[in-house]
PDB file of C-alpha atoms in Angstrom:
ATOM      1  CA  MET O 737      -0.215  -0.134   0.352  1.00  0.00           C
ATOM      2  CA  THR O 738       1.669   3.263  -0.783  1.00  0.00           C
ATOM      3  CA  LEU O 739       0.799   6.888   1.038  1.00  0.00           C
ATOM      4  CA  THR O 740       0.211   9.391  -1.666  1.00  0.00           C
ATOM      5  CA  SER O 741       0.650  12.558   0.881  1.00  0.00           C
ATOM      6  CA  PRO O 742       4.293  13.323   1.872  1.00  0.00           C
ATOM      7  CA  HIS O 743       1.959  14.137   5.629  1.00  0.00           C
ATOM      8  CA  LEU O 744       1.094  10.606   5.769  1.00  0.00           C
ATOM      9  CA  ALA O 745       5.050   9.698   6.135  1.00  0.00           C
ATOM     10  CA  ARG O 746       4.922   8.825   9.806  1.00  0.00           C
ATOM     11  CA  PRO O 747       2.891   6.022  11.081  1.00  0.00           C
ATOM     12  CA  ASP O 748       3.171   6.773  14.377  1.00  0.00           C
ATOM     13  CA  THR O 749       1.201   9.866  14.468  1.00  0.00           C
ATOM     14  CA  TRP O 750      -1.717   8.345  12.933  1.00  0.00           C
ATOM     15  CA  SER O 751      -5.007  10.217  13.121  1.00  0.00           C
ATOM     16  CA  ASP O 752      -9.336   9.411  11.766  1.00  0.00           C
ATOM     17  CA  ALA O 753      -8.199  11.672   9.228  1.00  0.00           C
ATOM     18  CA  THR O 754      -5.134  10.766   7.347  1.00  0.00           C
ATOM     19  CA  LEU O 755      -6.329   6.642   8.349  1.00  0.00           C
ATOM     20  CA  LEU O 756      -9.030   7.696   6.621  1.00  0.00           C
ATOM     21  CA  TYR O 757      -6.990   9.495   3.199  1.00  0.00           C
ATOM     22  CA  ALA O 758      -4.849   6.116   3.371  1.00  0.00           C
ATOM     23  CA  LEU O 759      -7.404   3.865   3.096  1.00  0.00           C
ATOM     24  CA  GLU O 760      -9.104   5.199   0.421  1.00  0.00           C
ATOM     25  CA  GLU O 761      -7.549   3.279  -2.658  1.00  0.00           C
ATOM     26  CA  VAL O 762      -8.411   0.329  -0.044  1.00  0.00           C
ATOM     27  CA  VAL O 763     -12.042   1.576  -0.111  1.00  0.00           C
ATOM     28  CA  GLU O 764     -12.404   2.128  -3.421  1.00  0.00           C
ATOM     29  CA  ARG O 765     -11.510  -1.295  -4.083  1.00  0.00           C
ATOM     30  CA  GLU O 766     -13.257  -3.055  -1.825  1.00  0.00           C
ATOM     31  CA  LEU O 767     -16.520  -0.565  -3.224  1.00  0.00           C
ATOM     32  CA  ASN O 768     -15.771  -2.116  -6.399  1.00  0.00           C
ATOM     33  CA  ARG O 769     -15.663  -6.145  -6.356  1.00  0.00           C
ATOM     34  CA  HIS O 770     -18.486  -5.690  -3.712  1.00  0.00           C
ATOM     35  CA  LEU O 771     -20.577  -3.731  -6.633  1.00  0.00           C
ATOM     36  CA  GLY O 772     -19.207  -6.359  -8.796  1.00  0.00           C
ATOM     37  CA  VAL O 773     -20.552  -9.438  -7.090  1.00  0.00           C
ATOM     38  CA  ALA O 774     -23.829  -8.011  -4.980  1.00  0.00           C
ATOM     39  CA  LYS O 775     -26.847  -8.872  -6.686  1.00  0.00           C
ATOM     40  CA  GLU O 776     -29.930  -6.833  -7.653  1.00  0.00           C
ATOM     41  CA  TRP O 777     -32.918  -8.049  -5.441  1.00  0.00           C
ATOM     42  CA  MET O 778     -36.489  -7.170  -5.347  1.00  0.00           C
ATOM     43  CA  PRO O 779     -37.805  -7.170  -1.535  1.00  0.00           C
ATOM     44  CA  HIS O 780     -41.672  -7.767  -3.266  1.00  0.00           C
ATOM     45  CA  GLU O 781     -41.352 -10.731  -4.429  1.00  0.00           C
ATOM     46  CA  TYR O 782     -39.690 -12.734  -0.568  1.00  0.00           C
ATOM     47  CA  VAL O 783     -43.032 -11.612   0.665  1.00  0.00           C
ATOM     48  CA  PRO O 784     -46.529 -13.733   0.686  1.00  0.00           C
ATOM     49  CA  TRP O 785     -48.998 -11.173  -0.299  1.00  0.00           C
ATOM     50  CA  SER O 786     -51.744 -13.448  -1.534  1.00  0.00           C
ATOM     51  CA  ASP O 787     -52.133 -14.130   3.000  1.00  0.00           C
ATOM     52  CA  GLY O 788     -52.430 -10.746   3.864  1.00  0.00           C
ATOM     53  CA  ARG O 789     -56.259  -8.912   4.836  1.00  0.00           C
ATOM     54  CA  ASN O 790     -56.954  -6.127   6.946  1.00  0.00           C
ATOM     55  CA  PHE O 791     -55.800  -5.462  10.583  1.00  0.00           C
ATOM     56  CA  ASP O 792     -58.294  -4.390  13.819  1.00  0.00           C
ATOM     57  CA  GLY O 793     -58.188  -0.577  13.338  1.00  0.00           C
ATOM     58  CA  VAL O 794     -59.781   1.976  10.592  1.00  0.00           C
ATOM     59  CA  MET O 795     -59.360  -0.937   8.048  1.00  0.00           C
ATOM     60  CA  GLU O 796     -62.802  -2.798  10.243  1.00  0.00           C
ATOM     61  CA  GLY O 797     -60.492  -6.470   9.924  1.00  0.00           C
ATOM     62  CA  ASP O 798     -59.317  -9.645  11.797  1.00  0.00           C
ATOM     63  CA  ALA O 799     -57.688  -8.444  15.551  1.00  0.00           C
ATOM     64  CA  TRP O 800     -53.994 -10.872  15.557  1.00  0.00           C
ATOM     65  CA  ALA O 801     -53.961 -13.476  17.599  1.00  0.00           C
ATOM     66  CA  PRO O 802     -50.959 -15.716  18.427  1.00  0.00           C
ATOM     67  CA  GLU O 803     -52.137 -18.481  16.467  1.00  0.00           C
ATOM     68  CA  GLN O 804     -52.542 -16.979  12.782  1.00  0.00           C
ATOM     69  CA  SER O 805     -48.480 -17.195  13.117  1.00  0.00           C
ATOM     70  CA  LYS O 806     -46.596 -19.636  11.041  1.00  0.00           C
ATOM     71  CA  VAL O 807     -43.850 -18.497  12.868  1.00  0.00           C
ATOM     72  CA  SER O 808     -42.098 -20.513  15.959  1.00  0.00           C
ATOM     73  CA  ALA O 809     -42.327 -18.729  19.685  1.00  0.00           C
ATOM     74  CA  VAL O 810     -38.524 -18.115  19.319  1.00  0.00           C
ATOM     75  CA  GLY O 811     -38.427 -16.752  16.179  1.00  0.00           C
ATOM     76  CA  ARG O 812     -41.371 -14.236  16.416  1.00  0.00           C
ATOM     77  CA  ILE O 813     -38.485 -12.992  19.121  1.00  0.00           C
ATOM     78  CA  ALA O 814     -35.985 -13.245  17.766  1.00  0.00           C
ATOM     79  CA  LEU O 815     -38.464 -11.692  14.248  1.00  0.00           C
ATOM     80  CA  VAL O 816     -39.262  -8.063  15.771  1.00  0.00           C
ATOM     81  CA  VAL O 817     -35.468  -7.647  17.643  1.00  0.00           C
ATOM     82  CA  ASN O 818     -33.884  -8.181  14.067  1.00  0.00           C
ATOM     83  CA  LEU O 819     -36.331  -5.716  12.140  1.00  0.00           C
ATOM     84  CA  LEU O 820     -36.069  -3.006  15.151  1.00  0.00           C
ATOM     85  CA  THR O 821     -32.077  -3.430  14.568  1.00  0.00           C
ATOM     86  CA  GLU O 822     -32.486  -2.588  10.868  1.00  0.00           C
ATOM     87  CA  ASP O 823     -35.751  -0.133  11.464  1.00  0.00           C
ATOM     88  CA  ASN O 824     -32.582   1.962  13.341  1.00  0.00           C
ATOM     89  CA  LEU O 825     -30.978   2.734   9.928  1.00  0.00           C
ATOM     90  CA  PRO O 826     -30.922   6.615  10.481  1.00  0.00           C
ATOM     91  CA  SER O 827     -29.396   5.915  13.230  1.00  0.00           C
ATOM     92  CA  TYR O 828     -26.350   3.703  12.182  1.00  0.00           C
ATOM     93  CA  HIS O 829     -25.929   6.358   8.337  1.00  0.00           C
ATOM     94  CA  HIS O 830     -25.439   9.279  10.702  1.00  0.00           C
ATOM     95  CA  GLU O 831     -23.107   7.045  12.516  1.00  0.00           C
ATOM     96  CA  ILE O 832     -20.955   6.125   9.739  1.00  0.00           C
ATOM     97  CA  ALA O 833     -21.141   9.295   7.391  1.00  0.00           C
ATOM     98  CA  THR O 834     -20.195  11.297  10.369  1.00  0.00           C
ATOM     99  CA  LEU O 835     -17.469   9.476  10.755  1.00  0.00           C
ATOM    100  CA  PHE O 836     -16.354   8.490   7.241  1.00  0.00           C
ATOM    101  CA  GLY O 837     -17.202  10.891   5.674  1.00  0.00           C
ATOM    102  CA  ARG O 838     -20.003  11.647   2.566  1.00  0.00           C
ATOM    103  CA  ASP O 839     -17.176  12.295  -0.285  1.00  0.00           C
ATOM    104  CA  GLY O 840     -15.019   9.933  -2.289  1.00  0.00           C
ATOM    105  CA  ALA O 841     -15.259   6.110  -2.196  1.00  0.00           C
ATOM    106  CA  TRP O 842     -16.203   6.316   1.341  1.00  0.00           C
ATOM    107  CA  GLY O 843     -18.673   8.419   1.168  1.00  0.00           C
ATOM    108  CA  THR O 844     -20.626   5.300  -2.184  1.00  0.00           C
ATOM    109  CA  TRP O 845     -19.468   3.188   0.242  1.00  0.00           C
ATOM    110  CA  VAL O 846     -21.334   4.534   3.126  1.00  0.00           C
ATOM    111  CA  HIS O 847     -24.797   4.952   0.495  1.00  0.00           C
ATOM    112  CA  ARG O 848     -24.286   1.786  -1.070  1.00  0.00           C
ATOM    113  CA  TRP O 849     -24.625   0.311   2.400  1.00  0.00           C
ATOM    114  CA  THR O 850     -27.492   2.722   3.143  1.00  0.00           C
ATOM    115  CA  ALA O 851     -29.382   0.947   0.423  1.00  0.00           C
ATOM    116  CA  GLU O 852     -29.031  -1.800   0.845  1.00  0.00           C
ATOM    117  CA  GLU O 853     -29.311  -2.406   4.572  1.00  0.00           C
ATOM    118  CA  GLY O 854     -32.991  -0.426   3.638  1.00  0.00           C
ATOM    119  CA  ARG O 855     -34.142  -3.014   1.440  1.00  0.00           C
ATOM    120  CA  HIS O 856     -33.475  -5.429   4.261  1.00  0.00           C
ATOM    121  CA  ALA O 857     -36.253  -3.798   6.211  1.00  0.00           C
ATOM    122  CA  ILE O 858     -38.616  -3.052   3.697  1.00  0.00           C
ATOM    123  CA  VAL O 859     -38.839  -6.765   3.031  1.00  0.00           C
ATOM    124  CA  MET O 860     -38.981  -8.220   6.786  1.00  0.00           C
ATOM    125  CA  ARG O 861     -41.640  -6.130   7.669  1.00  0.00           C
ATOM    126  CA  ASP O 862     -43.620  -6.497   4.970  1.00  0.00           C
ATOM    127  CA  TYR O 863     -43.082 -10.197   5.426  1.00  0.00           C
ATOM    128  CA  LEU O 864     -44.490  -9.832   9.219  1.00  0.00           C
ATOM    129  CA  LEU O 865     -47.234  -7.872   8.959  1.00  0.00           C
ATOM    130  CA  THR O 866     -48.315  -9.675   5.548  1.00  0.00           C
ATOM    131  CA  SER O 867     -48.484 -13.488   6.956  1.00  0.00           C
ATOM    132  CA  ARG O 868     -49.196 -11.866  10.374  1.00  0.00           C
ATOM    133  CA  ALA O 869     -46.585 -13.497  12.446  1.00  0.00           C
ATOM    134  CA  VAL O 870     -46.279 -10.829  15.212  1.00  0.00           C
ATOM    135  CA  ASP O 871     -48.266  -8.609  16.800  1.00  0.00           C
ATOM    136  CA  PRO O 872     -48.561  -5.265  14.907  1.00  0.00           C
ATOM    137  CA  VAL O 873     -49.404  -2.724  17.174  1.00  0.00           C
ATOM    138  CA  GLU O 874     -46.538  -4.170  19.539  1.00  0.00           C
ATOM    139  CA  LEU O 875     -44.018  -4.170  16.192  1.00  0.00           C
ATOM    140  CA  GLU O 876     -44.621  -0.317  16.196  1.00  0.00           C
ATOM    141  CA  ARG O 877     -44.773   0.472  19.794  1.00  0.00           C
ATOM    142  CA  PHE O 878     -40.835  -1.440  19.850  1.00  0.00           C
ATOM    143  CA  ARG O 879     -40.297   0.786  16.606  1.00  0.00           C
ATOM    144  CA  MET O 880     -41.443   3.739  18.261  1.00  0.00           C
ATOM    145  CA  MET O 881     -39.545   3.227  21.854  1.00  0.00           C
ATOM    146  CA  HIS O 882     -36.523   1.920  20.209  1.00  0.00           C
ATOM    147  CA  MET O 883     -35.622   4.624  17.377  1.00  0.00           C
ATOM    148  CA  SER O 884     -37.406   7.570  19.456  1.00  0.00           C
ATOM    149  CA  GLU O 885     -34.010   6.678  21.599  1.00  0.00           C
ATOM    150  CA  GLY O 886     -31.892   6.927  19.463  1.00  0.00           C
ATOM    151  CA  PHE O 887     -28.202   4.911  19.304  1.00  0.00           C
ATOM    152  CA  GLU O 888     -24.768   6.401  20.032  1.00  0.00           C
ATOM    153  CA  HIS O 889     -22.321   3.672  18.924  1.00  0.00           C
ATOM    154  CA  ASP O 890     -19.854   2.302  21.468  1.00  0.00           C
ATOM    155  CA  HIS O 891     -16.661   2.797  18.878  1.00  0.00           C
ATOM    156  CA  ARG O 892     -17.952   6.150  17.368  1.00  0.00           C
ATOM    157  CA  HIS O 893     -14.392   8.380  19.055  1.00  0.00           C
ATOM    158  CA  SER O 894     -12.282   6.017  16.520  1.00  0.00           C
ATOM    159  CA  MET O 895     -11.920   5.178  12.836  1.00  0.00           C
ATOM    160  CA  LEU O 896     -10.100   2.332  13.046  1.00  0.00           C
ATOM    161  CA  HIS O 897     -12.352   1.255  16.240  1.00  0.00           C
ATOM    162  CA  SER O 898     -15.234   1.224  13.725  1.00  0.00           C
ATOM    163  CA  VAL O 899     -13.994  -0.577  10.976  1.00  0.00           C
ATOM    164  CA  ALA O 900     -13.192  -3.490  13.682  1.00  0.00           C
ATOM    165  CA  TYR O 901     -16.432  -3.642  15.247  1.00  0.00           C
ATOM    166  CA  VAL O 902     -18.409  -3.470  11.854  1.00  0.00           C
ATOM    167  CA  ALA O 903     -16.384  -5.961  10.842  1.00  0.00           C
ATOM    168  CA  PHE O 904     -17.867  -8.732  13.136  1.00  0.00           C
ATOM    169  CA  GLN O 905     -21.061  -6.918  13.816  1.00  0.00           C
ATOM    170  CA  GLU O 906     -22.116  -7.548   9.832  1.00  0.00           C
ATOM    171  CA  LEU O 907     -20.484 -11.921   9.809  1.00  0.00           C
ATOM    172  CA  ALA O 908     -22.791 -11.389  14.374  1.00  0.00           C
ATOM    173  CA  THR O 909     -25.351 -10.137  11.848  1.00  0.00           C
ATOM    174  CA  ARG O 910     -25.573 -13.000   9.381  1.00  0.00           C
ATOM    175  CA  VAL O 911     -25.286 -15.554  11.891  1.00  0.00           C
ATOM    176  CA  SER O 912     -28.109 -14.556  13.776  1.00  0.00           C
ATOM    177  CA  HIS O 913     -30.760 -14.155  10.561  1.00  0.00           C
ATOM    178  CA  ARG O 914     -29.621 -17.174   8.712  1.00  0.00           C
ATOM    179  CA  ASN O 915     -30.810 -19.013  12.571  1.00  0.00           C
ATOM    180  CA  THR O 916     -33.762 -16.698  12.490  1.00  0.00           C
ATOM    181  CA  GLY O 917     -34.926 -18.793   9.424  1.00  0.00           C
ATOM    182  CA  ARG O 918     -33.509 -21.680  10.386  1.00  0.00           C
ATOM    183  CA  GLU O 919     -36.052 -21.639  13.178  1.00  0.00           C
ATOM    184  CA  SER O 920     -38.622 -19.413  11.980  1.00  0.00           C
ATOM    185  CA  GLY O 921     -40.288 -23.538  11.024  1.00  0.00           C
ATOM    186  CA  ASP O 922     -41.741 -21.228   7.926  1.00  0.00           C
ATOM    187  CA  PRO O 923     -39.978 -22.002   4.862  1.00  0.00           C
ATOM    188  CA  VAL O 924     -41.034 -18.440   3.379  1.00  0.00           C
ATOM    189  CA  CYS O 925     -39.875 -16.838   6.181  1.00  0.00           C
ATOM    190  CA  ASP O 926     -36.167 -19.048   6.001  1.00  0.00           C
ATOM    191  CA  ARG O 927     -36.137 -17.861   2.407  1.00  0.00           C
ATOM    192  CA  MET O 928     -36.530 -14.522   3.200  1.00  0.00           C
ATOM    193  CA  LEU O 929     -33.525 -14.442   6.438  1.00  0.00           C
ATOM    194  CA  ALA O 930     -31.214 -16.041   3.631  1.00  0.00           C
ATOM    195  CA  ARG O 931     -31.475 -13.471   0.812  1.00  0.00           C
ATOM    196  CA  ILE O 932     -30.936 -11.176   4.020  1.00  0.00           C
ATOM    197  CA  ALA O 933     -28.061 -13.303   4.968  1.00  0.00           C
ATOM    198  CA  THR O 934     -26.722 -13.051   2.059  1.00  0.00           C
ATOM    199  CA  ASP O 935     -26.139  -8.642   2.037  1.00  0.00           C
ATOM    200  CA  GLU O 936     -24.815  -9.342   4.658  1.00  0.00           C
ATOM    201  CA  ASN O 937     -22.138 -11.971   4.441  1.00  0.00           C
ATOM    202  CA  LEU O 938     -20.670  -9.474   1.495  1.00  0.00           C
ATOM    203  CA  HIS O 939     -21.318  -6.364   3.412  1.00  0.00           C
ATOM    204  CA  MET O 940     -18.801  -8.086   6.116  1.00  0.00           C
ATOM    205  CA  VAL O 941     -16.419  -8.758   3.600  1.00  0.00           C
ATOM    206  CA  PHE O 942     -15.730  -5.417   2.810  1.00  0.00           C
ATOM    207  CA  TYR O 943     -15.022  -4.236   6.582  1.00  0.00           C
ATOM    208  CA  ARG O 944     -12.693  -7.412   7.213  1.00  0.00           C
ATOM    209  CA  ASN O 945     -11.192  -6.537   4.384  1.00  0.00           C
ATOM    210  CA  LEU O 946     -10.301  -3.028   4.777  1.00  0.00           C
ATOM    211  CA  LEU O 947      -9.094  -4.011   8.549  1.00  0.00           C
ATOM    212  CA  ALA O 948      -7.171  -6.673   6.614  1.00  0.00           C
ATOM    213  CA  ALA O 949      -5.601  -3.130   4.763  1.00  0.00           C
ATOM    214  CA  SER O 950      -5.768  -1.413   8.325  1.00  0.00           C
ATOM    215  CA  LEU O 951      -3.317  -4.656  10.726  1.00  0.00           C
ATOM    216  CA  GLU O 952      -0.837  -4.077   7.403  1.00  0.00           C
ATOM    217  CA  LEU O 953      -0.518  -0.450   7.260  1.00  0.00           C
ATOM    218  CA  ALA O 954      -0.832   0.471  11.758  1.00  0.00           C
ATOM    219  CA  PRO O 955      -0.838  -2.940  12.996  1.00  0.00           C
ATOM    220  CA  ASP O 956      -0.461  -1.351  16.210  1.00  0.00           C
ATOM    221  CA  LEU O 957      -2.751   0.693  16.525  1.00  0.00           C
ATOM    222  CA  ALA O 958      -5.638  -1.828  14.793  1.00  0.00           C
ATOM    223  CA  MET O 959      -4.271  -4.589  16.417  1.00  0.00           C
ATOM    224  CA  GLN O 960      -5.588  -2.699  20.285  1.00  0.00           C
ATOM    225  CA  ALA O 961      -9.092  -1.548  18.391  1.00  0.00           C
ATOM    226  CA  ILE O 962      -9.658  -4.969  17.088  1.00  0.00           C
ATOM    227  CA  ARG O 963      -8.515  -5.762  20.916  1.00  0.00           C
ATOM    228  CA  ASP O 964     -10.621  -3.315  22.262  1.00  0.00           C
ATOM    229  CA  VAL O 965     -14.271  -4.385  19.966  1.00  0.00           C
ATOM    230  CA  VAL O 966     -14.132  -7.637  20.321  1.00  0.00           C
ATOM    231  CA  VAL O 967     -13.493  -8.110  24.550  1.00  0.00           C
ATOM    232  CA  ALA O 968     -16.723  -5.493  24.652  1.00  0.00           C
ATOM    233  CA  PHE O 969     -18.446  -6.546  22.536  1.00  0.00           C
ATOM    234  CA  ARG O 970     -22.388  -5.947  22.227  1.00  0.00           C
ATOM    235  CA  MET O 971     -24.786  -5.227  18.809  1.00  0.00           C
ATOM    236  CA  PRO O 972     -26.346  -2.882  18.322  1.00  0.00           C
ATOM    237  CA  GLY O 973     -29.791  -3.613  19.069  1.00  0.00           C
ATOM    238  CA  HIS O 974     -28.839  -3.896  22.965  1.00  0.00           C
ATOM    239  CA  GLY O 975     -30.233  -0.346  23.370  1.00  0.00           C
ATOM    240  CA  MET O 976     -33.737  -2.233  22.377  1.00  0.00           C
ATOM    241  CA  PRO O 977     -36.919  -2.620  24.374  1.00  0.00           C
ATOM    242  CA  GLY O 978     -37.048  -5.877  26.658  1.00  0.00           C
ATOM    243  CA  PHE O 979     -33.520  -6.901  24.712  1.00  0.00           C
ATOM    244  CA  GLU O 980     -31.874  -8.643  27.560  1.00  0.00           C
ATOM    245  CA  ARG O 981     -34.837 -11.089  28.048  1.00  0.00           C
ATOM    246  CA  ALA O 982     -35.312 -11.516  24.242  1.00  0.00           C
ATOM    247  CA  ALA O 983     -31.056 -12.823  24.153  1.00  0.00           C
ATOM    248  CA  ALA O 984     -31.798 -14.913  26.606  1.00  0.00           C
ATOM    249  CA  ARG O 985     -34.892 -16.721  25.018  1.00  0.00           C
ATOM    250  CA  MET O 986     -32.627 -16.424  21.192  1.00  0.00           C
ATOM    251  CA  ALA O 987     -29.485 -17.971  23.032  1.00  0.00           C
ATOM    252  CA  ILE O 988     -31.835 -21.260  24.401  1.00  0.00           C
ATOM    253  CA  GLY O 989     -33.586 -20.963  20.555  1.00  0.00           C
ATOM    254  CA  GLY O 990     -30.090 -21.102  19.470  1.00  0.00           C
ATOM    255  CA  ILE O 991     -30.382 -18.830  17.334  1.00  0.00           C
ATOM    256  CA  TYR O 992     -27.164 -16.357  19.001  1.00  0.00           C
ATOM    257  CA  ASN O 993     -25.482 -17.025  22.007  1.00  0.00           C
ATOM    258  CA  LEU O 994     -21.735 -17.640  23.632  1.00  0.00           C
ATOM    259  CA  ARG O 995     -20.975 -20.543  21.747  1.00  0.00           C
ATOM    260  CA  ILE O 996     -22.580 -19.406  18.583  1.00  0.00           C
ATOM    261  CA  HIS O 997     -20.533 -15.796  19.629  1.00  0.00           C
ATOM    262  CA  HIS O 998     -16.898 -17.303  20.038  1.00  0.00           C
ATOM    263  CA  ASP O 999     -17.319 -20.140  16.475  1.00  0.00           C
ATOM    264  CA  ASP O1000     -19.240 -18.335  14.599  1.00  0.00           C
ATOM    265  CA  VAL O1001     -18.511 -14.879  14.634  1.00  0.00           C
ATOM    266  CA  LEU O1002     -15.089 -14.088  16.182  1.00  0.00           C
ATOM    267  CA  GLN O1003     -13.057 -17.068  15.200  1.00  0.00           C
ATOM    268  CA  PRO O1004     -13.467 -16.712  11.261  1.00  0.00           C
ATOM    269  CA  VAL O1005     -13.395 -12.920  11.572  1.00  0.00           C
ATOM    270  CA  LEU O1006      -9.967 -13.875  13.741  1.00  0.00           C
ATOM    271  CA  ARG O1007      -8.774 -16.314  12.191  1.00  0.00           C
ATOM    272  CA  HIS O1008      -8.675 -15.261   8.036  1.00  0.00           C
ATOM    273  CA  LEU O1009      -6.819 -12.018   9.605  1.00  0.00           C
ATOM    274  CA  LYS O1010      -4.370 -14.214  11.562  1.00  0.00           C
ATOM    275  CA  VAL O1011      -4.888 -11.307  14.017  1.00  0.00           C
ATOM    276  CA  LEU O1012      -2.725 -13.555  16.861  1.00  0.00           C
ATOM    277  CA  GLU O1013       0.091 -14.406  14.394  1.00  0.00           C
ATOM    278  CA  VAL O1014       0.594 -10.557  13.713  1.00  0.00           C
ATOM    279  CA  SER O1015       4.279 -10.403  13.797  1.00  0.00           C
ATOM    280  CA  GLY O1016       6.178  -6.889  14.259  1.00  0.00           C
ATOM    281  CA  LEU O1017       3.907  -5.516  16.217  1.00  0.00           C
ATOM    282  CA  GLY O1018       5.662  -2.557  18.911  1.00  0.00           C
ATOM    283  CA  PRO O1019       4.526  -2.518  22.644  1.00  0.00           C
ATOM    284  CA  GLU O1020       1.008  -2.046  23.394  1.00  0.00           C
ATOM    285  CA  GLY O1021       0.508  -4.339  20.139  1.00  0.00           C
ATOM    286  CA  LEU O1022       1.783  -7.514  21.519  1.00  0.00           C
ATOM    287  CA  ARG O1023      -0.022  -6.536  24.561  1.00  0.00           C
ATOM    288  CA  ALA O1024      -3.042  -5.863  23.074  1.00  0.00           C
ATOM    289  CA  GLN O1025      -2.480  -9.384  20.738  1.00  0.00           C
ATOM    290  CA  GLU O1026      -2.093 -11.343  24.082  1.00  0.00           C
ATOM    291  CA  GLU O1027      -4.672 -10.007  25.750  1.00  0.00           C
ATOM    292  CA  LEU O1028      -6.820 -10.864  22.640  1.00  0.00           C
ATOM    293  CA  GLY O1029      -5.506 -14.516  22.969  1.00  0.00           C
ATOM    294  CA  LEU O1030      -6.217 -14.883  27.054  1.00  0.00           C
ATOM    295  CA  PHE O1031     -10.142 -13.202  25.787  1.00  0.00           C
ATOM    296  CA  MET O1032     -10.786 -16.004  23.499  1.00  0.00           C
ATOM    297  CA  GLY O1033      -9.648 -18.634  25.727  1.00  0.00           C
ATOM    298  CA  GLY O1034     -11.936 -17.811  28.655  1.00  0.00           C
ATOM    299  CA  LEU O1035     -14.349 -17.128  26.164  1.00  0.00           C
ATOM    300  CA  HIS O1036     -14.798 -20.545  24.816  1.00  0.00           C
ATOM    301  CA  GLU O1037     -14.842 -22.448  28.975  1.00  0.00           C
ATOM    302  CA  GLN O1038     -17.442 -19.550  29.252  1.00  0.00           C
ATOM    303  CA  ALA O1039     -18.957 -21.228  26.152  1.00  0.00           C
ATOM    304  CA  ALA O1040     -18.630 -24.207  26.992  1.00  0.00           C
ATOM    305  CA  ARG O1041     -20.227 -23.580  30.605  1.00  0.00           C
ATOM    306  CA  PHE O1042     -23.182 -21.904  28.888  1.00  0.00           C
ATOM    307  CA  ASP O1043     -23.436 -25.322  26.138  1.00  0.00           C
ATOM    308  CA  THR O1044     -24.053 -27.635  29.475  1.00  0.00           C
ATOM    309  CA  LYS O1045     -26.539 -25.169  30.942  1.00  0.00           C
ATOM    310  CA  ARG O1046     -28.592 -25.272  27.377  1.00  0.00           C
ATOM    311  CA  ALA O1047     -28.429 -28.787  26.985  1.00  0.00           C
ATOM    312  CA  THR O1048     -29.630 -29.609  30.659  1.00  0.00           C
ATOM    313  CA  LEU O1049     -32.658 -27.147  30.220  1.00  0.00           C
ATOM    314  CA  LEU O1050     -33.702 -28.125  26.937  1.00  0.00           C
ATOM    315  CA  ALA O1051     -33.367 -32.333  27.903  1.00  0.00           C
ATOM    316  CA  ARG O1052     -36.044 -30.967  31.621  1.00  0.00           C
ATOM    317  CA  ARG O1053     -38.232 -29.643  28.782  1.00  0.00           C
ATOM    318  CA  ALA O1054     -38.454 -32.128  26.775  1.00  0.00           C
ATOM    319  CA  LYS O1055     -39.578 -33.815  29.554  1.00  0.00           C
ATOM    320  CA  ALA O1056     -42.201 -32.121  30.449  1.00  0.00           C
TER     321      ALA O1056
END
């Protein structure tokens, strides 16, 4: 990677501005790659419109009832969490546009990402309402509460931390959507969420490759950012109403839990980037790398304990 401006000659003095400038070429390359592989798709094609009918209220239709839903109980919980997360797109766009800028390759990516993510909320909401998968009144009240709170990124203070976060978060979102579809019990829902998950995976690859370039450009700072993000990772929907209870039920239901987080989200990114094998680090980078390795070992042990508790709980439920 070449630095095209003389004021970028001292990598020990990286600022967000200089890093954004230095990575512009990588962003442009990754944007072009993304546009070359991303497939156009139409949200309306994934919605079972013929199943729809009026709800109660001004249209004087039928009130929603749980037995109308084709989706499993844990599937309904996960679908609400996933949609409320997608609904907060205006806040996410504001955060990344403020951090990455609206010009050049960075700005083009920000707007393209926002447009693609917008499809996810559109198709999910249309599916949920048309199929009567969830209570529409509760869904709308949750949406109002969640969006009224706004959203502040845990790592908005640092461009590198933000890149590291989204590299993991996009994969976490992909996994959550994919597992929700499989556990939903509705093939239509499964197909829709599989389509969304494909987008999320492409977004993950974009940010993962950008993180790889950051490790080459500023290895010590990137290693510290990865350490900080992994140790304090939270999903973007953590502030929504009833999130902790919903997350617990999703964990038991096999949609997203410690084992999945360790095996299917953190490990694949760390392994692909060979983060624990990076050499040539300074004292701070080495410390971060060591702490990251220790944390991952501890997380593996926590996941093993969770697996045992979950298996015991599921066996007890099966006998009840």
